[in-house]
Amino acid sequence: LRMSKGTVILAYSGGLDTSCILVWLKEQGYDVIAFLVRFRVWETDLPLNPVFIEDLRSEFVEDFIWPSVQANAVYEDRYLLGTAIARPCIARSQVEIARREGAQFVSHGATGKGNDQIRFELTCYALYPEVEIIAPWRIPDFYNRFRGRTDLMEYAQKHGIPVPVTPKAPWSMDANLMHISYESGILENPKSHAPADLYLMTKNPEDSPNTPDVLEIEFGNGVPLKVTNVKEGKSKNSPLDIFSYLNEIGGKHGVGRIDIVENRFIGMKSRGIYETPGGTILLQAHLDIETFTMDKEVRRIKQGLGIKFSELVYNGFWYSPECDFVRHCINKSQENVQGKVQLSVFKGQVYILGRESPKSLYNEELVSMDVQGNYDPCDASGFIRINAVRLREHHRLQGVSSIKK
Amino acid sequence: LRMSKGTVILAYSGGLDTSCILVWLKEQGYDVIAFLVRFRVWETDLPLNPVFIEDLRSEFVEDFIWPSVQANAVYEDRYLLGTAIARPCIARSQVEIARREGAQFVSHGATGKGNDQIRFELTCYALYPEVEIIAPWRIPDFYNRFRGRTDLMEYAQKHGIPVPVTPKAPWSMDANLMHISYESGILENPKSHAPADLYLMTKNPEDSPNTPDVLEIEFGNGVPLKVTNVKEGKSKNSPLDIFSYLNEIGGKHGVGRIDIVENRFIGMKSRGIYETPGGTILLQAHLDIETFTMDKEVRRIKQGLGIKFSELVYNGFWYSPECDFVRHCINKSQENVQGKVQLSVFKGQVYILGRESPKSLYNEELVSMDVQGNYDPCDASGFIRINAVRLREHHRLQGVSSIKK
Amino acid sequence: LRMSKGTVILAYSGGLDTSCILVWLKEQGYDVIAFLVRFRVWETDLPLNPVFIEDLRSEFVEDFIWPSVQANAVYEDRYLLGTAIARPCIARSQVEIARREGAQFVSHGATGKGNDQIRFELTCYALYPEVEIIAPWRIPDFYNRFRGRTDLMEYAQKHGIPVPVTPKAPWSMDANLMHISYESGILENPKSHAPADLYLMTKNPEDSPNTPDVLEIEFGNGVPLKVTNVKEGKSKNSPLDIFSYLNEIGGKHGVGRIDIVENRFIGMKSRGIYETPGGTILLQAHLDIETFTMDKEVRRIKQGLGIKFSELVYNGFWYSPECDFVRHCINKSQENVQGKVQLSVFKGQVYILGRESPKSLYNEELVSMDVQGNYDPCDASGFIRINAVRLREHHRLQGVSSIKK
Amino acid sequence: LRMSKGTVILAYSGGLDTSCILVWLKEQGYDVIAFLVRFRVWETDLPLNPVFIEDLRSEFVEDFIWPSVQANAVYEDRYLLGTAIARPCIARSQVEIARREGAQFVSHGATGKGNDQIRFELTCYALYPEVEIIAPWRIPDFYNRFRGRTDLMEYAQKHGIPVPVTPKAPWSMDANLMHISYESGILENPKSHAPADLYLMTKNPEDSPNTPDVLEIEFGNGVPLKVTNVKEGKSKNSPLDIFSYLNEIGGKHGVGRIDIVENRFIGMKSRGIYETPGGTILLQAHLDIETFTMDKEVRRIKQGLGIKFSELVYNGFWYSPECDFVRHCINKSQENVQGKVQLSVFKGQVYILGRESPKSLYNEELVSMDVQGNYDPCDASGFIRINAVRLREHHRLQGVSSIKK
C-alpha cells in the first residue's frame, strides 16, 4: 500500500494529452482531481470523467472579456488575446478548487515552449503562493517517455483511455467562447497558406451571405449593455447572450480571421491563426463610442495604458499588482463611455455607420463649417504662431538642414 | 497706380473658394501667383489658370507615404493620415516657389476650424520662418463678406470666374493620391449614415468582385520595392507605380473605408469618412513583415515611436525637430524589415496569407512543437518561478484582496 | 455719467504692475475688485487696499502640494513646479469670487511671454467657461503705453499709488509657500552666475549650520502625516505645519536651490533660478517610501504618469480631464505608500538614512545573502536562459555586427 | 590521468569567493584561466595569479559611461547604474578571451539572488551564443558545501589559498571606476543607518572642504571633452583623465552618496548604498547643457528613451537589439549637445552656475521681459483660447463635477 504524494487538481481538456497526464499522475502516486471548464463553443466527448465540470462562460465574459473590451486590448497591433484571457479564468477556478479540496498541487497539459504555461502558472502563484505546480511537458521523465502522438496513443490504449477515432488535424487548436487559435504542425512554415477548411468559428467570406446584418450596440461604462439586430428587431441583454450573439453574427459573415507571426513572452516568434468574430465587432464598436465620448488627452493616456494592459495579459500577468492597477485606471476612464453605435457586418468586415451618446463631447455646432459656434477663427492664428515659435527658432539657430530630409 | 503690397503664392485647388480668394487677394493689392498641385487621383477643370502646376505624386509617395508606412502611422487607432501627410508636401513645394520668386506671402483656402490650416502653416513657418501667411478664412473682412456659398458664387460671376455647373455635394471632400476624405454638411450629424454614393475611390464591397486578388509585396528597409499580382503575374517596381497599383486593387475590392469621429488638434471632435485603399493594404502588409523580422523589444519601442509620429503628423508637425528625430529612429528600426508578404484582397478586407524573409527572426525549429531545437523546457520553470517571486511576495505581504477584483 | 463695462476680479499682488493695472482698469470703465492671496512666506506692504484677502495656504498645501508629492512631480528632471501649482490655486479662488460677485471679467498681471498667463487662464476657462479675461500685458493699448518701469512709476505717482521706495532688484521674483522663483533682468544671460544675495528662502550652504538636522517623516497614502525632528523631539502634524516646518529646516540648511534653463509651453527656453526647501526634502523622502512599499511594475507605470502629470501642470492643465484622470490614477497608486523615512538635512543636501513600513514589500529574508529564504537559486538559471533565447537568436540570425558598437 | 572537461574563463576578482571558485573548478576537472579586470579605484592584493589582467578603464569610460551620460541614465529616479554598466564591460572582455582561447565555458562568482549574474550571463549569451556558463553559487554541490564564509576560509587554507587577514566588513562591496556599491550584511535591515566609515570613495560632507571647487565642463555630442578647474586653471582632456578628475573632485567634496531601496530584476527589493562622485557631477552638467541645446519636444521623447535605456541596462540587456536601438537613437539626439557648463562642487552638492553654447536654442532677445523680440503677445491670447476649447467643452457637456476634486 503506497502513500499518496498528495492531491493534484488537473486542468483537464478532454484531449489525448491531458487524459494521459491524468493517468500518468496517478501512476506517479498522486490523487488526481480532474477539472474541466466549459466555455468553448461546442461540447467535447470526454474519454475520462472529470470530477468537476465548471461552466465559466458568464464569468469569462464579464470578468475577462469586458475589461479587455474597455482596454481595446490588442497585442502587437493585431491579436485580440482570446487565449491569453482564458488562462487566468481557468486557473482562478482551478485554484479555488485546490484551496477548497486542500490540494497542494495543480497540473496542466501546456507545452514547455508556449505562453500558456506562464499564464497558467503565474495566476496560480499569484492567487495561491504556496501551490506546487506539476507541468509534465517540462518534466524529462514525462517528455522523454512521450516523444510523439504515437507514444500517447499506445499509453492510452494500454490504460483503457478511449482513443480519438478521428485523425488529428495537422495543427493544434485552442477554442473558447472568444476565439479559436490554430498553430504548429503544417502551420509552422510561416510562408505556407492556411488551408481553407481550418476555420471552425467563422464562415469563409467567399461563402458568407450577400447581404449585411446591421447591429446597434449600446454601451455603458465602456461595456456592451445590449445588442439589437436593426432589421430583425431581435435583441440581447445579458453579457453572455450579447457576446454569443455577436459571435453568431460575426461567424456568419466571416469576421475576425487573422494570420500572424507574434512574439511569445519567452522570446520566440511563432505563427498563429486566429478567428475572433464577436471580439472583432466589439473592438470596432468600442473604439468608436470611446473616441466619441472621451476627452482627447484622456484617450491618449488611456491608449498607452491599453497597450500596457495587452502586453501584461499576453505575458500572463492578469493577476499582478500592475495589471490590477492598469485595469483600475482603464475602468475609471470608461465612466462616460456610453451610447449607441450602429454598424454593418458583411463579408469579413465591420463598418461603423453612426453613433449617438448622451455623454458625447462632439459639438455639432462648434465643429460646423456653416455656423461659427462659440469660436473665433482669429484665435487659430495665435495658436499656430505660438506653436511655430519653437520651429522658427530651431530653423533660425540650427539651419534648415536639420529638418529637411 | 497702386503699389503692390507684395507677392503671394496661393495654394490653388481649382475650387470655388480658392478661385475667389485668388481674385480677392488681387483686389486687396497683392500680386498673386497661383500654384496648383497635381497629386489627386483625377484631373480637375480649372476655372483660372495657375502659374505653376507641380506634379508632386512621386515625391508624395517617396517622401511622405513611405515614412508613414514604416511607422505604421495610424491616428487614434483608425485614421491613416492621408490628408495630414499631403499638407506638408504641398506647403514644402509652395515655400520653395515663394523663396524662388522672392515672395514674402503665402496663402491658402483652409478653414479656421480645421487641422489643415495648422499643418500648412507650421510647415511654412518651419521651412521659411520669415514668411507671412494670409489665411482669408480667418480674416474678418473676408469671412464676414463671404458668409456662404451663395456669396462666393455671386462674387465669382461678378469677376468672371467660371462657376461650377454641377451642384455641390452636400459635404466637402479632399482628395489626393493616398485617400479621399469626406466631412461637414450632412455628415456633421454623427448619427446619420453616409450615403452609399459618397465614395469615389473604392467600390462598394457589395458590388465588388466575387473572387479575390492575391498580391505579393516585397519590402526592403520597411518600404515596398515591388508588388506582384500572383495570379496575373503582373508586377510594379517604382514607388509611384506600386502605390497606384495598390490603390487600383484596393479600390476594386472596396478596401479602406472608415467612418470615424476624431479629435482635431484644436480640441474639437469632428466626424470624417475616409477611403484609403492602397494605404490600408500596405499597413497590413508592413505590420506583418515588420513583426516577422524585427526583434520583439525593438518592436515595442518602435510601436510607441510610431504612435508619437502619428500624433505629430496629424497635428501638423511633419517639419519639426521632434518629427525629424522620430523619423530617423523609425527608419533605423527598419534596417532588417525586408522580405515578401502574400495577401488576398477581397470584399473590403485584406487577408495576410504568408510571409518569408532572409532576415526573419522566426526560427521554425526553435518554435516547433515536434522537435526540441536548442531549447530546454526545464528553463521555463525557472523563468516562471522567478517571474512569480514578485507576485507571491505581493500576495504574502498585502493580501489577495488587492489583486482579486 | 459713464456706464460700467462690468466687474473685473483682479488678481492683485501688491506690486507696482498690478497696482497700476487696478487703476488702469477703472480708467477703462470697469468696476474692479482686487483680490489678494496670502500664501507667500512673508507679508507685503500693499499700496492699495484689496477687497478680498484670502489665506489659501492650507488649501495650497493639501490640494496642490500634496498631489504633487504623490506624483514626484518634477518638470524636465529638475523643476519642482512651485509656481505652476500656485496658479490654479489662485485662479480657482478668483473664479469663485467672480461667480459669487456676478463678475463677468477676471484680470491678472502676467506677461505675454510666460507660462503663468496660460496656467491662470486655462484654469479660469475650465472652471468658468463663460468668463472673459483681461490680460493687459497682451493689450497693445496697455503695453504700448507702459513700455518700462519708469512709465509705470510715473503713472503710479500721477494716480496716487504709493511707489516702492526700495530699488527694484535687477530680476523678477515670484514667491509662495512652496518656493521662490527668480528670472529675467540680469538673469537673462544664461552664462552669468546668480548673485549670492539673490536667495531669500534658503541660507547659503557656505554659511549654513555645521551640524545636520535629522528628521523622521511619516507618510500615509503617499502624503506626509507627521514630521519629527529626531534630536529635538519636536513634531508637526497638520499639513500646513508640516510643510512650513520642512521649509524652515530646508531653508536653514540651504536645501533646494537650482539654476536651470527650461522650456516654456510657448516654445521658448528661459532661465530660472528656484529655491524649494521643503519641497525638495519631501521629494526625496517620498521617492524613498514609495519605492519601499510599491510594487516594481506599478512603480514603472506610475513613474510615466508622474512625468505626464508634471508636463500637464507645467503647461497649465491642472484643471483638465486628463490631469484629473492622471491624479486619480496616481492617488490610487499611493494606497500602500505609508511608513516612516529618516533623513538628514545638511549643507544643501538631503540624505536618506533609513525607512520602515507596515506595508513594505521588502522581504529581508528573501533578499538575504546569508539565508536562502523561499527561493531556489537554480530558478535563476532558467530565468536567464529564457531571457537569452531572443538574444541568441538575434545573434545567430543577424550576426554580432548589429549588437556590437 | 583525467581528461579535462574543458577550459573555463573565470572572472576573477581577487576575493575569497572567486579564489575558492578557481580551485574548485580545477577540482571539478576543468582547465581554468583566471581573468582579472583592472578598473577599480585602487589595486587589490591577489591571493592567486590570474592569467590575464586587463586594464579596461578607458573602454569602460568611453563605451559604457559616456553613453550613460548621454542618456542621463538613472534607474528608479536615483541609482546611476555604476555596477550595471560594469558587468557587460567585463563580460565582453571575458568572452573575447574565451573565443580567442577556444574556451567553451565561462564562470563568475555572482550570487544567485542578484542582478549581476543576469547582466553577466546575458552579455555572454548575446556575444557568444554557444557558450556554457558555470555559476557556482547556483550549483547545489557548491552552495551546499560552502554555506558561509567559514567554509570558504577552511577550503582556502586547505588548498593553500592565502586567506585575507583583515576581518571582512559586515557588508559586501563592489567597486569600479564609476562607483562603489555596498549591500547585504548589516545593511539588509532597511531601517538601520549606514555606518559613517562605510564610504571609501567620497569624503564625509561634514569633513569636506569649506570652499567649493568650480569646474567648467565642455561637452560635444553629449559627452565631456574637457574639464577645467576654473580657479586652479588645471584641465583634463582624455575621457579617462576627465572622469578620474571628476571622481577626485566629487570625492573630495562628498558628492554622490545615496541610500536606497531598489527593485531587482528578479522581483525582490534590496537595499543598496552607492557613492558615484564623478558620475553625479556629470549627470547634473549633462542635464543642463542638454536642455540648453535640445529642442523641447525632442527632449521629451529622448527622456522616455533614457528611462527605457536605464531599465534595460539595469536588467542586463546592454547587449540586446533594443538597447542597441535605443543607444543609437539617444546618440542621434546628442548631435547638438555641445557647449560649456560651469558648476560648483561643495559639501555633497553640485550647483550649476551658468552655461553657454554655439548650438543653444536659448534666444535671449525672444525671451526677454524688456524687449519684444520677434514675438506678438496677442498671439498668446489665441493660443490660450484654442487650448481652452476642449476644456470649456468638457465643462459644458459633463459638468464641473468631473474636474474639481
Coordinates of N, CA and C in Angstrom, one line a residue, chain A residues 76-78 96 112-113 121 125-126 129 138 184 188 190-191 193 205-206 212 259 261 263-265 268-271 288 291 294 296 299-300 303 307 311 317 319 321-322 324 342 348-349 351-356 361-362 364 366-369 371-372 375 377-378 381 384-385 387-388 390 392 394-395 402-404, chain B residues 76-78 96 112-113 121 125-126 129 138 184 188 190-191 193 205-206 212 259 261 263-265 268-271 287-288 291 294 296 299-300 303 307 311 317 319 321-322 324 342 348-349 351-356 361-362 364 366-369 371-372 375 377-378 381 384-385 387-388 390 392 394-395 402-404:
Chain A
E76 N 0.4 43.5 -30.0 CA 1.2 43.7 -31.2 C 0.4 44.1 -32.4
D77 N -0.6 45.0 -32.2 CA -1.4 45.6 -33.2 C -2.4 44.7 -33.9
R78 N -2.4 43.4 -33.5 CA -3.3 42.5 -34.3 C -4.1 41.4 -33.5
E96 N -9.2 27.9 -6.9 CA -10.3 27.8 -5.9 C -10.7 26.4 -5.5
G112 N 6.1 23.2 -23.1 CA 7.2 24.0 -22.4 C 7.7 25.1 -23.2
K113 N 7.2 25.3 -24.4 CA 7.7 26.4 -25.3 C 6.7 27.6 -25.4
E121 N 0.5 29.4 -14.8 CA 1.2 29.3 -13.5 C 1.4 30.6 -12.8
Y125 N 0.4 31.0 -8.9 CA 1.3 31.5 -7.9 C 0.8 32.8 -7.3
A126 N 0.1 33.6 -8.1 CA -0.4 34.9 -7.5 C -1.5 34.7 -6.6
P129 N 0.0 31.3 -3.4 CA 1.5 31.3 -3.5 C 2.2 30.0 -3.0
R138 N 7.3 19.7 -19.0 CA 8.6 20.2 -18.7 C 9.4 19.2 -17.8
S184 N 1.1 25.5 -34.9 CA 2.0 24.3 -35.1 C 1.6 23.4 -36.2
E188 N 3.5 25.7 -39.0 CA 4.8 26.2 -38.6 C 5.6 26.8 -39.7
P190 N 5.9 29.6 -41.9 CA 5.2 30.9 -42.0 C 4.8 31.3 -43.4
K191 N 5.4 30.7 -44.3 CA 5.1 31.0 -45.7 C 3.9 30.3 -46.3
H193 N 0.3 28.9 -46.8 CA -1.1 29.4 -46.5 C -1.9 28.5 -45.7
P205 N -15.5 34.1 -45.9 CA -16.2 35.3 -46.5 C -16.6 35.0 -48.0
E206 N -16.0 34.2 -48.7 CA -16.4 33.9 -50.1 C -17.8 33.2 -50.1
P212 N -25.6 42.4 -45.7 CA -25.1 42.6 -44.4 C -26.1 42.4 -43.3
D259 N -4.0 36.0 -39.6 CA -2.9 35.1 -39.8 C -1.6 35.9 -39.4
V261 N 2.4 36.4 -37.4 CA 3.5 35.9 -36.6 C 3.6 36.8 -35.4
N263 N 5.3 37.6 -31.2 CA 6.4 37.3 -30.3 C 5.9 36.8 -29.0
R264 N 6.3 35.5 -28.7 CA 6.0 35.0 -27.4 C 6.8 35.6 -26.3
F265 N 6.3 35.5 -25.0 CA 7.0 36.0 -23.9 C 8.4 35.5 -23.8
M268 N 10.5 33.7 -28.5 CA 10.4 33.1 -29.8 C 9.4 33.8 -30.6
K269 N 9.5 33.8 -31.9 CA 8.4 34.2 -32.8 C 7.6 32.9 -33.1
S270 N 6.3 33.0 -33.1 CA 5.5 31.9 -33.6 C 4.4 32.4 -34.5
R271 N 3.9 31.4 -35.3 CA 2.9 31.8 -36.3 C 1.6 31.3 -35.7
D288 N -15.1 53.2 -31.4 CA -15.9 54.3 -31.9 C -16.6 55.1 -30.8
T291 N -14.0 57.1 -28.6 CA -13.5 58.3 -29.1 C -14.6 59.4 -29.1
M294 N -14.9 60.3 -25.1 CA -13.8 60.5 -24.1 C -13.0 61.7 -24.6
K296 N -10.0 63.9 -25.6 CA -8.8 63.6 -26.5 C -7.6 63.2 -25.7
R299 N -7.9 60.1 -23.7 CA -7.8 59.0 -24.7 C -6.4 58.6 -25.0
R300 N -5.5 59.6 -25.1 CA -4.1 59.4 -25.4 C -3.4 58.7 -24.3
Q303 N -4.8 55.2 -24.1 CA -4.3 54.3 -25.2 C -3.0 53.6 -24.8
I307 N -2.3 49.5 -24.3 CA -1.2 48.8 -24.8 C -0.4 48.0 -23.7
E311 N 0.0 43.9 -23.2 CA 1.3 43.2 -23.0 C 1.3 42.3 -21.7
F317 N 0.3 38.1 -16.9 CA 0.2 38.9 -15.6 C -1.1 39.4 -15.3
Y319 N -3.2 38.5 -13.1 CA -3.2 38.7 -11.7 C -1.9 39.2 -11.2
P321 N 0.0 43.0 -9.4 CA -0.4 44.4 -8.9 C -0.5 45.4 -10.1
E322 N 0.4 45.3 -11.1 CA 0.4 46.3 -12.1 C -0.8 46.1 -13.0
D324 N -3.7 44.9 -12.1 CA -4.8 45.4 -11.3 C -4.8 46.9 -11.4
Q342 N -24.1 52.1 -34.4 CA -24.7 51.3 -35.4 C -23.6 50.9 -36.3
G348 N -16.7 39.6 -43.8 CA -15.4 39.6 -43.1 C -15.1 41.0 -42.6
Q349 N -16.0 42.0 -42.8 CA -15.7 43.3 -42.3 C -16.7 43.9 -41.4
Y351 N -18.3 47.6 -40.5 CA -18.4 49.0 -40.9 C -19.2 49.8 -39.9
I352 N -18.5 50.8 -39.3 CA -19.3 51.7 -38.4 C -20.1 52.6 -39.3
L353 N -21.4 52.7 -38.9 CA -22.3 53.6 -39.7 C -22.7 54.9 -39.0
G354 N -22.7 54.9 -37.7 CA -23.1 56.1 -37.0 C -23.1 55.8 -35.5
R355 N -23.2 56.9 -34.7 CA -23.1 56.8 -33.2 C -23.9 57.9 -32.6
E356 N -24.4 57.7 -31.4 CA -25.0 58.7 -30.6 C -24.8 58.5 -29.1
L361 N -18.8 64.2 -26.4 CA -18.1 65.5 -26.4 C -18.1 66.2 -27.8
Y362 N -18.8 65.5 -28.7 CA -18.9 66.1 -30.0 C -20.0 67.2 -30.0
E364 N -21.8 69.5 -32.4 CA -22.1 69.7 -33.9 C -22.0 71.2 -34.3
L366 N -20.2 73.6 -32.8 CA -18.8 74.1 -32.7 C -18.0 73.7 -33.9
V367 N -18.2 72.5 -34.4 CA -17.4 71.9 -35.4 C -17.9 72.3 -36.8
S368 N -19.1 72.9 -36.9 CA -19.8 73.1 -38.2 C -19.0 74.0 -39.0
M369 N -19.0 73.7 -40.3 CA -18.4 74.6 -41.3 C -19.3 75.8 -41.6
V371 N -21.8 77.2 -39.4 CA -22.1 78.2 -38.4 C -20.8 78.4 -37.5
Q372 N -20.7 79.6 -36.9 CA -19.5 79.9 -36.2 C -19.4 79.2 -34.9
Y375 N -16.8 80.3 -31.3 CA -15.4 80.0 -31.7 C -15.0 81.2 -32.6
P377 N -12.3 82.3 -35.2 CA -11.2 81.8 -36.1 C -9.9 82.6 -35.9
C378 N -10.0 83.8 -35.5 CA -8.7 84.5 -35.3 C -7.8 83.9 -34.3
S381 N -5.0 81.8 -35.4 CA -3.8 82.4 -35.9 C -2.7 82.5 -34.8
I384 N -1.5 79.0 -33.9 CA -0.5 78.5 -34.9 C 0.9 79.2 -34.7
R385 N 0.8 80.5 -34.6 CA 2.0 81.3 -34.4 C 2.8 80.9 -33.2
N387 N 2.7 78.0 -31.7 CA 3.2 76.6 -32.0 C 4.4 76.7 -32.9
A388 N 4.5 77.8 -33.7 CA 5.6 77.9 -34.6 C 6.8 78.6 -34.0
R390 N 8.8 77.8 -31.6 CA 9.9 76.8 -31.5 C 10.5 76.4 -32.8
R392 N 10.4 78.0 -35.7 CA 11.2 79.1 -36.3 C 12.5 79.2 -35.6
H394 N 14.2 77.0 -34.1 CA 15.1 75.9 -34.5 C 15.7 76.1 -35.9
H395 N 14.9 76.6 -36.8 CA 15.4 76.9 -38.1 C 16.4 78.0 -38.1
S402 N 18.8 70.6 -40.7 CA 18.4 69.6 -39.8 C 17.0 69.1 -39.9
I403 N 16.1 69.9 -40.5 CA 14.7 69.5 -40.6 C 14.3 69.0 -42.0
K404 N 15.1 69.3 -43.0 CA 14.7 68.7 -44.3 C 15.4 67.4 -44.5
Chain B
E76 N -5.2 57.8 -33.7 CA -6.3 57.4 -32.8 C -6.8 56.0 -33.3
D77 N -5.9 55.1 -33.5 CA -6.2 53.7 -33.8 C -6.9 53.5 -35.2
R78 N -7.3 54.5 -35.9 CA -8.0 54.2 -37.1 C -7.7 55.0 -38.4
E96 N 9.1 76.6 -51.5 CA 10.2 76.6 -52.5 C 9.9 77.7 -53.5
G112 N -10.9 78.0 -40.7 CA -10.4 78.4 -39.4 C -10.6 77.4 -38.3
K113 N -11.3 76.4 -38.6 CA -11.6 75.4 -37.5 C -10.9 74.1 -37.7
E121 N 0.5 75.8 -42.3 CA 1.3 77.0 -41.8 C 2.5 76.6 -41.0
Y125 N 6.1 78.0 -41.7 CA 7.0 78.7 -40.7 C 8.3 77.9 -40.4
A126 N 8.2 76.6 -40.5 CA 9.4 75.8 -40.2 C 10.4 76.0 -41.3
P129 N 10.9 80.8 -42.1 CA 10.5 81.4 -40.8 C 10.0 82.9 -41.0
R138 N -9.7 83.2 -41.9 CA -9.6 83.7 -40.5 C -9.5 85.3 -40.5
S184 N -18.2 67.4 -43.0 CA -19.1 68.5 -43.0 C -20.4 68.3 -43.8
E188 N -22.1 66.1 -40.7 CA -21.9 66.6 -39.4 C -22.7 66.0 -38.3
P190 N -23.3 63.0 -36.4 CA -22.5 61.8 -36.3 C -23.4 60.5 -36.3
K191 N -24.6 60.7 -36.2 CA -25.5 59.5 -36.1 C -26.0 59.1 -37.5
H193 N -26.1 58.0 -41.3 CA -25.2 57.1 -42.1 C -24.7 57.8 -43.3
P205 N -18.2 47.3 -51.4 CA -17.9 45.8 -51.3 C -19.1 45.0 -51.7
E206 N -20.3 45.5 -51.6 CA -21.5 44.7 -52.0 C -21.5 44.5 -53.5
P212 N -11.1 37.0 -55.0 CA -10.0 37.8 -54.5 C -8.9 38.0 -55.6
D259 N -15.4 55.2 -41.1 CA -16.3 56.3 -40.7 C -16.0 56.5 -39.2
V261 N -15.2 59.3 -35.7 CA -15.1 60.7 -35.1 C -13.7 60.8 -34.5
N263 N -10.4 63.5 -33.0 CA -10.1 64.7 -32.2 C -9.1 65.6 -33.0
R264 N -9.6 66.7 -33.4 CA -8.7 67.7 -34.0 C -7.7 68.3 -33.1
F265 N -6.7 68.8 -33.6 CA -5.6 69.4 -32.8 C -6.2 70.6 -31.9
M268 N -11.5 70.1 -30.9 CA -12.9 69.7 -31.3 C -12.9 68.3 -31.7
K269 N -14.1 67.7 -31.6 CA -14.3 66.4 -32.2 C -14.9 66.6 -33.5
S270 N -14.5 65.9 -34.6 CA -15.2 66.0 -35.9 C -15.4 64.6 -36.5
R271 N -16.4 64.5 -37.3 CA -16.7 63.3 -38.0 C -16.1 63.3 -39.4
L287 N 2.9 45.7 -41.3 CA 2.8 45.1 -39.9 C 3.3 43.7 -39.9
D288 N 2.9 43.0 -41.0 CA 3.3 41.6 -41.0 C 4.8 41.3 -41.2
T291 N 6.8 42.5 -38.0 CA 6.8 41.6 -36.8 C 7.6 40.4 -37.1
M294 N 11.6 41.9 -37.1 CA 12.1 42.8 -36.0 C 12.1 42.2 -34.7
K296 N 11.4 41.6 -30.9 CA 10.2 41.9 -30.1 C 10.3 43.2 -29.3
R299 N 10.5 46.2 -31.5 CA 9.2 46.5 -32.0 C 8.3 47.3 -31.0
R300 N 8.5 46.9 -29.7 CA 7.7 47.6 -28.7 C 8.1 49.1 -28.5
Q303 N 6.9 50.8 -31.7 CA 5.4 51.0 -31.7 C 5.1 52.3 -31.0
I307 N 3.3 55.7 -32.7 CA 2.1 56.4 -32.2 C 2.5 57.9 -32.1
E311 N 0.7 61.2 -34.1 CA 0.2 62.4 -33.4 C 0.9 63.7 -34.0
F317 N 3.1 68.7 -37.4 CA 4.5 68.9 -37.1 C 5.4 68.0 -37.9
Y319 N 7.4 68.9 -40.3 CA 8.7 69.6 -40.2 C 8.9 70.2 -38.9
P321 N 11.7 69.5 -35.3 CA 12.9 68.7 -34.8 C 12.5 67.3 -34.3
E322 N 11.4 67.3 -33.6 CA 11.0 66.0 -32.9 C 10.5 65.0 -34.0
D324 N 11.4 64.9 -37.1 CA 12.7 64.5 -37.8 C 13.4 63.5 -37.0
Q342 N 2.5 37.6 -48.8 CA 1.5 37.3 -49.7 C 0.1 37.6 -49.0
G348 N -13.5 44.3 -49.4 CA -13.2 45.3 -48.3 C -12.2 44.8 -47.3
Q349 N -11.7 43.6 -47.5 CA -10.7 43.1 -46.5 C -9.4 42.7 -47.1
Y351 N -6.4 40.0 -46.3 CA -6.0 38.8 -45.5 C -4.6 38.4 -45.8
I352 N -3.8 38.5 -44.7 CA -2.4 38.0 -44.9 C -2.4 36.5 -45.1
L353 N -1.6 36.0 -46.0 CA -1.6 34.5 -46.3 C -0.3 33.9 -45.9
G354 N 0.8 34.6 -46.0 CA 2.1 34.0 -45.6 C 3.2 35.0 -45.8
R355 N 4.3 34.7 -45.3 CA 5.5 35.6 -45.5 C 6.8 34.9 -45.4
E356 N 7.8 35.5 -46.0 CA 9.2 34.9 -46.0 C 10.2 36.0 -46.0
L361 N 13.5 36.6 -38.0 CA 13.9 36.1 -36.7 C 13.1 34.9 -36.2
Y362 N 12.3 34.5 -37.2 CA 11.4 33.3 -36.9 C 12.3 32.1 -37.1
E364 N 11.9 28.2 -37.2 CA 10.9 27.2 -37.3 C 11.3 26.0 -36.3
L366 N 13.2 26.1 -33.6 CA 13.1 26.5 -32.2 C 11.7 26.5 -31.6
V367 N 10.7 27.0 -32.5 CA 9.4 27.1 -32.0 C 8.6 25.8 -32.2
S368 N 9.1 24.8 -32.9 CA 8.4 23.7 -33.2 C 7.9 22.9 -32.0
M369 N 6.7 22.4 -32.1 CA 6.1 21.5 -31.1 C 6.7 20.1 -31.2
V371 N 10.0 19.2 -32.5 CA 11.4 19.0 -32.2 C 11.8 19.9 -31.1
Q372 N 12.8 19.6 -30.4 CA 13.2 20.4 -29.2 C 13.9 21.6 -29.6
Y375 N 16.7 24.2 -27.1 CA 15.8 24.7 -26.0 C 15.5 23.7 -25.0
P377 N 13.2 22.7 -22.0 CA 11.9 23.2 -21.4 C 12.0 23.4 -19.9
C378 N 13.0 22.8 -19.2 CA 13.1 23.0 -17.8 C 13.4 24.4 -17.5
S381 N 10.6 26.6 -16.3 CA 10.2 26.5 -14.9 C 10.8 27.6 -14.1
I384 N 9.5 31.0 -15.0 CA 8.2 31.3 -14.4 C 8.3 31.6 -12.9
R385 N 9.1 30.7 -12.3 CA 9.2 30.9 -10.8 C 9.8 32.3 -10.4
N387 N 9.6 35.0 -12.3 CA 8.6 36.0 -12.6 C 7.5 36.0 -11.5
A388 N 7.4 34.9 -10.8 CA 6.4 34.8 -9.8 C 6.8 35.3 -8.4
R390 N 7.8 38.1 -7.3 CA 7.2 39.4 -7.0 C 5.7 39.2 -6.7
R392 N 4.1 36.5 -5.7 CA 3.9 35.8 -4.4 C 4.2 36.7 -3.2
H394 N 3.9 39.9 -3.2 CA 2.8 40.9 -3.1 C 1.6 40.3 -2.4
H395 N 1.3 39.0 -2.7 CA 0.2 38.3 -2.1 C 0.5 38.1 -0.6
S402 N -6.0 42.7 -2.7 CA -5.6 43.7 -3.6 C -5.5 43.2 -5.1
I403 N -5.4 41.9 -5.3 CA -5.3 41.5 -6.7 C -6.5 40.9 -7.2
K404 N -7.4 40.4 -6.4 CA -8.7 39.9 -6.9 C -9.7 41.0 -7.1

